[in-house]
Coordinates of C-alpha atoms in Angstrom, one line a residue:
M1 CA 0.0 0.0 0.0
K2 CA 1.2 3.5 -0.8
Q3 CA 1.7 6.1 2.0
A4 CA -1.0 8.3 0.5
Q5 CA -3.5 5.5 0.7
A6 CA -2.7 4.6 4.3
L7 CA -3.1 8.3 5.2
G8 CA -6.5 8.3 3.5
V9 CA -7.7 5.3 5.4
M10 CA -6.6 6.8 8.7
L11 CA -8.1 10.2 8.0
A12 CA -11.4 8.4 7.1
G13 CA -11.6 7.5 10.8
E14 CA -10.7 3.8 10.6
S15 CA -8.8 2.0 13.3
V16 CA -5.6 0.8 11.6
F17 CA -2.5 -1.3 12.1
L18 CA 0.2 0.6 10.2
T19 CA 3.0 -1.7 9.4
G20 CA 5.8 -2.5 6.9
P21 CA 9.6 -3.0 6.9
P22 CA 12.0 -0.4 8.4
G23 CA 12.4 2.5 6.1
A24 CA 8.9 2.2 4.5
G25 CA 7.8 5.5 6.1
K26 CA 5.6 4.4 9.0
T27 CA 6.7 7.3 11.2
Y28 CA 6.3 9.8 8.3
V29 CA 2.7 8.7 7.6
L30 CA 1.9 8.7 11.4
N31 CA 3.2 12.3 11.8
Q32 CA 1.2 13.4 8.7
F33 CA -1.9 11.8 10.1
I34 CA -1.4 13.4 13.6
K35 CA -0.9 16.8 12.0
R36 CA -3.9 16.6 9.8
A37 CA -6.2 15.1 12.5
V38 CA -5.3 17.9 14.9
R39 CA -6.0 20.5 12.2
Q40 CA -9.4 18.9 11.8
G41 CA -10.1 19.6 15.5
K42 CA -9.5 16.1 16.8
T43 CA -7.6 15.4 20.0
V44 CA -4.9 12.8 19.4
A45 CA -3.3 10.9 22.3
V46 CA 0.2 10.0 21.0
T47 CA 1.8 7.1 22.9
A48 CA 4.3 4.3 22.4
S49 CA 5.2 1.0 24.1
T50 CA 8.5 2.3 25.5
G51 CA 9.8 5.6 26.7
I52 CA 12.5 5.7 24.1
A53 CA 10.1 5.1 21.2
A54 CA 7.7 7.7 22.7
T55 CA 10.4 10.4 22.5
H56 CA 10.8 9.6 18.8
I57 CA 7.2 10.7 18.1
G58 CA 6.9 13.4 20.7
G59 CA 4.5 11.4 22.9
T60 CA 4.4 9.5 26.2
T61 CA 4.3 5.9 27.1
I62 CA 1.0 4.1 26.9
H63 CA 1.6 3.1 30.6
S64 CA 1.7 6.7 31.6
W65 CA -1.2 8.0 29.4
S66 CA -3.5 5.2 30.4
G67 CA -2.9 5.6 34.1
L68 CA -2.1 1.9 34.4
G69 CA 1.5 2.5 35.3
I70 CA 3.2 -0.8 36.3
R71 CA 0.0 -2.7 37.0
D72 CA 0.0 -6.2 35.5
E73 CA -3.8 -6.6 36.0
L74 CA -6.9 -4.6 36.8
M75 CA -8.2 -5.5 40.2
A76 CA -11.6 -4.3 41.5
R77 CA -9.8 -1.7 43.7
D78 CA -7.8 -0.5 40.8
R79 CA -11.0 0.1 38.7
Q80 CA -12.6 2.0 41.6
Q81 CA -9.4 4.1 42.0
L82 CA -9.1 4.9 38.3
V83 CA -12.8 5.7 37.9
G84 CA -12.5 8.2 40.7
N85 CA -9.6 10.0 39.1
G86 CA -11.3 13.0 37.5
K87 CA -8.3 14.1 35.4
L88 CA -7.9 10.6 34.0
V89 CA -11.6 10.4 33.2
K90 CA -11.4 13.7 31.4
R91 CA -8.3 12.6 29.5
Y92 CA -10.0 9.5 28.2
N93 CA -13.2 11.3 27.2
A94 CA -11.3 14.2 25.6
A95 CA -9.4 11.9 23.2
D96 CA -10.7 11.2 19.7
V97 CA -7.7 9.1 18.6
L98 CA -5.3 6.8 20.5
V99 CA -1.9 6.2 18.8
I100 CA 0.3 3.4 20.1
D101 CA 3.7 3.2 18.4
E102 CA 6.2 0.2 18.4
V103 CA 3.3 -2.0 19.3
S104 CA 5.5 -5.1 18.6
M105 CA 7.1 -4.5 22.0
L106 CA 3.8 -4.2 23.9
H107 CA 2.4 -7.1 25.9
G108 CA -1.0 -8.4 24.8
K109 CA -2.3 -8.3 28.3
R110 CA -1.3 -4.6 28.5
L111 CA -3.4 -3.8 25.4
D112 CA -6.3 -5.8 26.9
M113 CA -6.1 -3.6 30.0
V114 CA -6.1 -0.4 28.0
N115 CA -9.1 -1.7 26.1
Q116 CA -11.0 -2.5 29.4
L117 CA -10.1 0.9 30.9
C118 CA -11.2 2.8 27.8
K119 CA -14.6 1.1 27.9
L120 CA -14.9 1.7 31.7
L121 CA -13.9 5.4 31.8
R122 CA -15.7 6.4 28.5
K123 CA -18.8 4.3 29.5
D124 CA -18.9 2.9 26.0
P125 CA -18.9 -0.9 25.3
R126 CA -17.4 -0.6 21.8
P127 CA -13.7 -1.5 21.3
F128 CA -11.5 1.0 23.2
G129 CA -14.6 2.9 24.2
G130 CA -15.2 4.0 20.6
L131 CA -11.8 5.6 20.1
Q132 CA -10.1 5.5 16.8
V133 CA -7.0 3.4 17.5
I134 CA -3.8 3.6 15.4
L135 CA -1.4 0.8 16.1
V136 CA 2.1 1.2 14.5
G137 CA 4.9 -1.2 14.3
D138 CA 6.7 -4.1 12.6
L139 CA 6.0 -7.4 14.1
F140 CA 9.3 -8.8 12.9
Q141 CA 11.1 -6.5 15.2
L142 CA 11.9 -7.1 18.9
P143 CA 9.1 -8.9 20.7
P144 CA 7.8 -7.9 24.2
V145 CA 10.3 -8.6 27.0
T146 CA 9.5 -11.8 28.9
R147 CA 10.7 -13.3 32.1
G148 CA 12.6 -16.6 32.0
S149 CA 10.9 -19.2 29.8
E150 CA 7.6 -17.3 29.4
A151 CA 6.1 -17.4 25.9
A152 CA 6.0 -14.1 24.1
D153 CA 2.8 -12.3 24.8
F154 CA 2.3 -10.5 21.5
A155 CA -0.2 -7.6 21.2
H156 CA -1.6 -9.0 18.0
T157 CA -2.8 -12.2 19.8
S158 CA -4.7 -10.3 22.5
A159 CA -8.5 -10.2 22.8
A160 CA -8.4 -6.4 22.4
W161 CA -6.7 -6.7 19.0
Q162 CA -9.2 -9.3 17.8
E163 CA -12.1 -7.2 19.0
L164 CA -10.8 -4.0 17.4
D165 CA -10.1 -5.8 14.1
P166 CA -8.0 -3.0 12.7
K167 CA -7.7 -2.3 9.0
I168 CA -4.2 -3.3 7.7
C169 CA -2.1 -0.7 6.1
Y170 CA 1.1 -2.5 5.0
L171 CA 3.5 0.1 3.5
S172 CA 5.4 -1.4 0.6
E173 CA 7.6 1.4 -0.7
Q174 CA 11.2 1.6 0.6
H175 CA 12.6 5.0 1.6
R176 CA 15.6 4.1 3.7
Q177 CA 18.0 1.5 2.3
Q178 CA 19.5 1.9 -1.0
Q179 CA 18.7 -0.7 -3.7
D180 CA 21.5 -3.1 -2.9
G181 CA 22.0 -6.5 -1.3
L182 CA 21.0 -5.4 2.2
L183 CA 17.4 -4.6 1.2
D184 CA 17.2 -8.0 -0.6
L185 CA 18.6 -9.7 2.6
L186 CA 16.0 -8.0 4.9
E187 CA 13.1 -8.9 2.6
A188 CA 14.4 -12.5 2.5
M189 CA 14.5 -12.6 6.3
R190 CA 11.0 -11.3 6.5
R191 CA 9.8 -14.1 4.2
G192 CA 12.0 -16.8 5.7
E193 CA 13.6 -17.5 2.4
L194 CA 17.4 -17.1 3.0
E195 CA 19.4 -18.5 0.2
I196 CA 23.1 -19.0 -0.6
A197 CA 23.2 -15.5 -2.2
H198 CA 22.0 -14.0 1.1
Q199 CA 24.6 -15.9 3.1
E200 CA 27.2 -14.6 0.7
T201 CA 26.0 -11.1 1.3
I202 CA 26.5 -11.5 5.0
E203 CA 29.9 -13.1 4.6
S204 CA 31.0 -10.2 2.4
R205 CA 30.6 -7.8 5.3
M206 CA 32.2 -10.1 8.0
G207 CA 35.4 -8.7 9.3
Q208 CA 35.1 -5.5 7.3
K209 CA 36.4 -2.5 9.1
P210 CA 35.4 1.2 8.6
A211 CA 38.1 3.7 7.7
A212 CA 40.0 5.2 10.6
N213 CA 38.4 8.6 10.2
Q214 CA 34.8 7.2 9.6
P215 CA 32.4 7.7 12.5
V216 CA 30.4 4.5 13.0
T217 CA 28.0 3.4 15.7
R218 CA 28.8 0.0 17.2
L219 CA 25.8 -2.1 18.1
Y220 CA 25.9 -4.9 20.7
A221 CA 23.4 -7.2 22.3
H222 CA 24.3 -6.5 25.9
N223 CA 24.7 -3.3 28.0
I224 CA 28.0 -4.4 29.6
D225 CA 29.6 -4.5 26.1
I226 CA 28.8 -0.9 25.2
D227 CA 29.7 0.6 28.6
T228 CA 33.1 -1.1 28.5
I229 CA 33.8 0.1 24.9
N230 CA 32.6 3.7 25.4
N231 CA 34.5 4.1 28.7
R232 CA 37.7 2.6 27.2
H233 CA 37.6 4.8 24.1
L234 CA 36.9 8.0 26.2
A235 CA 39.8 7.2 28.6
A236 CA 42.2 6.8 25.6
L237 CA 41.7 10.4 24.5
L238 CA 44.3 12.8 26.0
D239 CA 42.2 15.9 26.1
D240 CA 40.6 17.3 29.3
V241 CA 37.2 16.0 30.4
H242 CA 34.2 18.3 30.2
E243 CA 31.3 17.2 32.4
Y244 CA 27.6 18.0 32.0
E245 CA 25.1 17.1 34.7
I246 CA 21.4 16.6 33.9
E247 CA 19.0 19.3 35.2
T248 CA 15.5 18.3 36.3
R249 CA 12.2 20.0 37.4
G250 CA 9.1 18.3 38.7
S251 CA 8.2 15.6 41.2
A252 CA 10.8 12.9 41.7
A253 CA 8.6 10.1 40.4
K254 CA 7.7 12.0 37.2
V255 CA 11.3 13.0 36.6
E256 CA 12.5 9.5 37.0
Q257 CA 9.8 8.3 34.6
L258 CA 11.0 10.9 32.0
R259 CA 14.7 10.1 32.6
R260 CA 14.1 6.4 31.8
S261 CA 12.6 7.4 28.5
I262 CA 15.5 9.4 27.1
L263 CA 19.0 8.3 26.0
A264 CA 20.8 11.4 27.4
P265 CA 23.0 10.3 30.4
E266 CA 22.7 11.7 33.9
L267 CA 26.4 12.7 33.7
L268 CA 27.8 13.3 30.2
E269 CA 31.6 13.3 30.0
L270 CA 33.1 14.6 26.8
K271 CA 36.6 15.2 25.3
T272 CA 37.8 16.5 22.0
G273 CA 37.8 13.5 19.7
A274 CA 34.8 11.8 21.4
E275 CA 32.4 10.1 19.0
V276 CA 28.9 11.1 19.8
M277 CA 25.3 10.6 18.7
F278 CA 22.4 13.1 19.0
V279 CA 19.5 11.7 21.0
A280 CA 16.9 14.3 20.1
N281 CA 15.2 15.7 17.0
N282 CA 15.9 19.2 15.9
P283 CA 16.0 19.3 12.1
G284 CA 16.3 23.1 12.1
A285 CA 19.6 22.9 14.0
G286 CA 20.8 20.2 11.6
F287 CA 20.4 17.0 13.6
V288 CA 17.8 14.2 14.4
N289 CA 17.8 11.3 16.7
G290 CA 20.7 9.0 15.6
T291 CA 22.8 11.7 13.8
R292 CA 26.5 10.8 14.3
G293 CA 29.4 13.1 14.7
K294 CA 32.7 13.9 16.6
V295 CA 33.5 16.5 19.2
I296 CA 36.1 18.8 17.6
G297 CA 36.4 21.3 20.4
F298 CA 34.6 23.5 22.9
K299 CA 33.3 27.1 22.8
D300 CA 32.1 28.7 26.1
E301 CA 32.2 25.2 27.6
Q302 CA 29.7 24.0 25.0
P303 CA 30.9 21.2 22.6
I304 CA 31.3 21.7 18.9
V305 CA 30.3 18.6 17.0
Q306 CA 31.2 18.0 13.4
L307 CA 28.8 15.7 11.5
V308 CA 29.7 13.1 8.9
N309 CA 28.7 15.6 6.2
G310 CA 31.2 18.1 7.5
R311 CA 28.6 20.4 9.1
K312 CA 29.6 21.9 12.5
I313 CA 27.0 22.3 15.3
N314 CA 27.5 24.3 18.5
V315 CA 25.5 22.0 20.8
T316 CA 23.4 23.6 23.5
Q317 CA 21.1 22.2 26.1
H318 CA 18.0 20.4 25.0
S319 CA 14.8 20.1 27.1
W320 CA 12.5 17.0 27.3
K321 CA 9.1 17.4 28.9
L322 CA 6.5 15.0 30.2
E323 CA 3.1 16.5 29.5
E324 CA -0.2 15.2 30.9
D325 CA -3.6 16.8 30.4
G326 CA -1.9 19.9 28.9
H327 CA 0.4 20.5 31.8
V328 CA 4.2 19.9 32.1
R329 CA 4.6 17.4 34.9
A330 CA 8.4 17.0 34.6
E331 CA 11.2 18.5 32.6
V332 CA 14.8 17.2 32.0
A333 CA 17.5 19.3 30.4
Q334 CA 20.8 18.0 29.2
L335 CA 23.0 18.2 26.1
P336 CA 21.3 16.0 23.4
L337 CA 24.3 13.8 23.1
R338 CA 25.7 10.4 24.3
L339 CA 28.9 8.6 23.6
A340 CA 28.4 6.6 20.5
W341 CA 31.3 4.3 20.0
A342 CA 28.7 1.7 20.9
I343 CA 25.0 1.3 21.9
T344 CA 22.7 -1.7 22.4
I345 CA 20.6 -3.1 19.6
H346 CA 17.4 -2.6 21.7
K347 CA 18.1 1.1 22.0
S348 CA 18.9 1.4 18.3
Q349 CA 15.3 0.3 17.3
G350 CA 13.8 3.2 15.4
M351 CA 17.1 4.8 14.3
S352 CA 18.5 5.1 10.8
L353 CA 22.3 5.0 10.6
D354 CA 24.7 5.7 7.7
A355 CA 27.2 3.2 9.1
A356 CA 27.3 0.7 11.9
E357 CA 29.7 -2.0 13.2
I358 CA 27.5 -4.8 14.5
D359 CA 28.4 -7.7 16.7
L360 CA 25.7 -10.3 16.6
S361 CA 27.7 -13.1 18.2
R362 CA 25.7 -12.8 21.4
S363 CA 22.2 -12.4 20.0
F364 CA 19.7 -14.0 22.3
T365 CA 16.2 -13.4 21.0
P366 CA 14.4 -13.7 17.6
G367 CA 14.4 -10.4 15.6
M368 CA 17.5 -9.0 17.2
G369 CA 19.7 -9.5 14.1
Y370 CA 16.9 -8.1 11.9
V371 CA 16.6 -5.0 13.9
A372 CA 20.3 -4.4 13.9
L373 CA 20.8 -5.0 10.2
S374 CA 17.8 -2.8 9.3
R375 CA 19.3 0.2 11.1
V376 CA 21.8 0.7 8.3
R377 CA 20.8 2.5 5.1
S378 CA 23.1 0.6 2.7
L379 CA 25.3 -2.5 2.5
D380 CA 28.4 -0.4 2.2
G381 CA 27.7 1.0 5.7
L382 CA 27.4 -2.4 7.3
Y383 CA 30.4 -3.8 9.2
L384 CA 29.9 -7.2 10.8
A385 CA 32.1 -8.2 13.8
G386 CA 30.4 -11.5 14.5
I387 CA 27.2 -13.4 14.1
N388 CA 25.5 -16.5 15.7
Q389 CA 22.6 -18.7 14.6
M390 CA 20.1 -16.8 16.6
A391 CA 20.9 -13.6 14.8
L392 CA 19.1 -14.6 11.6
R393 CA 16.1 -16.1 13.3
M394 CA 12.7 -14.5 13.3
H395 CA 9.8 -15.6 15.5
P396 CA 8.2 -18.5 13.6
D397 CA 4.6 -17.4 14.3
I398 CA 5.2 -14.1 12.5
Y399 CA 5.8 -15.5 9.0
A400 CA 2.3 -16.7 8.3
L401 CA 0.8 -13.7 9.9
D402 CA 2.9 -11.4 7.7
E403 CA 1.5 -13.0 4.6
E404 CA -2.0 -12.6 5.8
L405 CA -1.3 -8.9 6.6
R406 CA 0.1 -8.3 3.1
K407 CA -3.0 -9.9 1.6
R408 CA -5.5 -7.8 3.7
S409 CA -3.6 -4.6 3.0
A410 CA -3.6 -5.3 -0.8
A411 CA -7.3 -5.9 -0.8
L412 CA -7.8 -2.6 1.1
A413 CA -5.5 -0.8 -1.3
A414 CA -7.6 -1.8 -4.2
T415 CA -10.4 0.6 -3.0
A416 CA -8.5 3.1 -0.8
M417 CA -8.3 6.7 -1.9
E418 CA -5.0 8.6 -1.8
V419 CA -4.7 11.7 0.3
Q420 CA -1.7 13.8 -0.6
E421 CA 0.4 15.9 1.7
E422 CA -0.9 19.5 1.9
V423 CA 1.6 22.2 0.9
V424 CA 1.4 25.3 2.9
D425 CA 3.4 28.5 2.2
G426 CA 6.4 28.8 4.4
D427 CA 5.7 25.3 5.9
A428 CA 3.5 27.0 8.4
E429 CA 0.6 24.8 9.4
E430 CA -2.4 27.1 10.0
P431 CA -5.2 25.4 12.0
V432 CA -8.2 24.6 9.9
A433 CA -11.5 25.8 11.3
A434 CA -13.7 23.0 12.3
L435 CA -17.2 22.7 10.7
I436 CA -19.4 24.5 13.2
N437 CA -23.1 24.1 13.3
Q438 CA -23.9 27.8 13.1
P439 CA -27.6 27.5 14.0
L440 CA -26.8 25.5 17.1
L441 CA -24.1 28.0 18.1
T442 CA -26.6 30.8 17.8
N443 CA -29.1 29.0 20.0
L444 CA -26.4 28.1 22.5
R445 CA -25.4 31.8 22.8
Q446 CA -29.1 32.7 23.4
W447 CA -29.4 30.0 26.0
R448 CA -26.3 31.2 27.8
T449 CA -27.6 34.8 28.0
A450 CA -30.9 33.7 29.4
R451 CA -29.3 31.3 31.8
A452 CA -26.8 33.9 33.0
Q453 CA -29.7 36.3 33.7
A454 CA -31.7 33.7 35.5
D455 CA -28.7 32.7 37.7
S456 CA -27.6 36.4 38.2
V457 CA -24.1 35.6 36.9
P458 CA -22.0 36.9 34.0
P459 CA -22.4 34.9 30.8
Y460 CA -18.8 33.7 30.8
V461 CA -19.4 31.9 34.1
V462 CA -22.0 29.8 32.3
A463 CA -19.7 29.1 29.3
H464 CA -17.0 30.8 27.3
D465 CA -17.3 31.3 23.6
T466 CA -14.7 28.6 22.9
L467 CA -16.7 26.0 24.8
L468 CA -19.9 26.9 22.9
E469 CA -18.0 26.6 19.6
L470 CA -16.6 23.3 20.7
I471 CA -20.1 22.0 21.5
A472 CA -21.4 23.2 18.1
T473 CA -18.6 21.3 16.5
K474 CA -18.5 18.1 18.4
L475 CA -22.3 17.8 18.8
P476 CA -22.2 15.8 22.1
N477 CA -24.9 13.3 22.6
S478 CA -24.3 12.2 26.2
K479 CA -23.0 13.6 29.5
Q480 CA -20.0 11.3 29.1
V481 CA -19.0 13.1 25.9
L482 CA -19.4 16.4 27.7
M483 CA -17.0 15.2 30.4
G484 CA -14.3 15.1 27.8
M485 CA -14.7 18.7 26.8
K486 CA -12.3 21.4 28.1
G487 CA -14.2 23.9 30.2
L488 CA -16.9 21.4 31.5
G489 CA -16.3 19.7 34.8
P490 CA -18.7 17.6 36.9
R491 CA -20.4 20.6 38.5
K492 CA -21.1 22.4 35.3
I493 CA -22.4 19.3 33.7
E494 CA -24.7 18.8 36.6
L495 CA -26.0 22.4 36.2
Y496 CA -26.1 22.8 32.4
G497 CA -25.6 19.3 30.9
D498 CA -29.3 18.6 30.3
D499 CA -29.8 22.0 28.6
I500 CA -26.8 21.6 26.3
L501 CA -27.8 18.0 25.3
R502 CA -31.4 19.2 24.6
L503 CA -30.2 22.0 22.4
T504 CA -27.7 19.8 20.6
A505 CA -30.3 17.1 19.9
A506 CA -32.6 19.6 18.3
H507 CA -29.9 20.4 15.7
V508 CA -28.7 16.8 14.9
P509 CA -30.6 14.6 12.5
T510 CA -32.3 11.7 14.3
S511 CA -31.6 8.2 13.1
A512 CA -34.9 8.2 11.3
M513 CA -34.0 11.5 9.5
A514 CA -30.6 10.2 8.7
A515 CA -32.0 7.0 7.2
E516 CA -34.5 9.0 5.1
A517 CA -31.7 11.4 3.9
E518 CA -29.5 8.5 3.1
K519 CA -32.3 6.7 1.2
A520 CA -33.5 9.8 -0.7
T521 CA -30.1 11.0 -1.9
S522 CA -27.0 9.2 -3.1
W523 CA -23.5 10.7 -3.1
T524 CA -21.0 10.1 -5.9
P525 CA -17.3 9.6 -5.1
A526 CA -16.6 13.1 -6.6
E527 CA -19.1 14.7 -4.2
D528 CA -17.6 12.9 -1.3
A529 CA -14.1 14.1 -2.3
L530 CA -15.4 17.7 -2.6
L531 CA -17.2 17.5 0.7
L532 CA -14.1 16.3 2.5
N533 CA -12.0 19.0 0.8
L534 CA -14.5 21.8 1.8
F535 CA -14.6 20.4 5.4
R536 CA -10.8 20.4 5.7
Q537 CA -10.7 24.0 4.4
G538 CA -12.9 24.9 7.3
R539 CA -15.7 26.4 5.1
P540 CA -18.9 27.4 6.8
L541 CA -21.8 25.0 6.7
E542 CA -23.8 27.4 4.5
D543 CA -21.0 27.6 1.9
V544 CA -20.7 23.8 1.9
C545 CA -24.4 23.4 1.3
H546 CA -24.5 26.0 -1.4
T547 CA -21.5 24.5 -3.2
L548 CA -22.9 21.0 -3.1
G549 CA -26.6 21.9 -3.6
R550 CA -27.5 20.0 -0.4
Q551 CA -29.5 20.6 2.7
P552 CA -27.7 20.9 6.1
D553 CA -29.2 17.6 7.3
E554 CA -27.8 15.8 4.2
V555 CA -24.3 17.2 4.8
W556 CA -24.3 16.2 8.5
V557 CA -25.5 12.7 7.7
R558 CA -22.9 12.3 5.0
L559 CA -20.1 13.5 7.3
R560 CA -21.0 10.9 9.8
K561 CA -21.2 8.3 7.2
L562 CA -17.7 9.2 6.2
K563 CA -16.7 9.1 9.9
I564 CA -15.6 12.7 10.0

């Protein structure tokens, strides 16, 4: 499936499993979707299975967002406690979309718990409480961590996954590796079809060494290997040591949670000549997570890093923040660097490297070799120091599943519309005004004036304009939906909820009206495309109706049919 088709399926409101090999553009499509969904007025909860993965997409862990923390099961007392957490209830009900990245590393029972909690806090029996769910990942990559001899608890085998039954968007275009033997090797590993030619490709890179002046990242299976190598190389440099301590703000628990999710060390020791890797994204400054370079000096005690392409960057402190419910709960500041003579294969997942020296001689789990090899953009940048039999193994259950995913995606692609990236002057993304039901907004304002007079309070005490506009956009149909709206707490819902729902219901087509409108008029694909385009432009309802020659009820019914 093409990226533009996957984006179209996601923007249509479908719950999706976005997958494909490394370099196929999963993160790119996900970021495009999040940007477009937010511009449409949707609230997107961006999460990932691990803290490191979460930092790659600017989100938080699913453990933190869900409120589950380290719980392994939901007991009765847990349910009671979570239901009584007003902020958590509002967070769940305010969300329209839940994103979970690197889902291959998420335990199935964890996904089940999230599903149960969504239903409980949103008071909605549908899968995940009616949220649109976007699962992202490559099931061939590292599986969930297990204890001892426990069988892998894959997310895709969970009851929640089966209940959700997501559409499969399997990206097939390659955007990372060059068209050489490495890409062919990775595809063969995914299909379980390694042949002599692939073995020869591996052997051709065994024992190869990078040039003395070529910065490369060394990937190892175990932490003890990388710590030893990094410390040894740093000690061998004769320059003075420059030390940088991490700075923190927030509660100790939240700070620790954030610290575990980033790759920047608590104490960073640097010398001129140190090989480093950036561990944050700042394209404007010239680096992204995984960019390699070397410290060539210091200015005002700040390191100067020269990249592989020759560019020099004066590195300054970077800030990572843990945000929940729109508030910063913790903040960590440190130089966005770490020593990079070596890192673990687990921590490399999600990175894209120009060159890497990889030791797979101590690989211990299926998918480890695949993850390591797929970090490198081309065969010329791959230097193999060792390999064992485990390194080329993939989890046996994934092969048949992968074929099924490809088939389901191909069937979907046959009918999926393509949605192209929007080009905005100056790359500035202006918010698109949501489609507001103007008659409803007028009535809400009249009601607010009357209610304020009756209660002898200023109108803003009843509701701000932004809240009325949100109501006229979201068209809530229950007090549970009202609970998710910013500006409405339990007390206001108790006072004004019934009035708001009564006014909203009067401006929303009933199911009978909807059925009659759907039966009486048909929409062509061209009309659907025009409707979606007008909606995304933020055109007023009156303009949309005039352009399409339709009545307001017809437009609202069709938008719901299209899941907008």
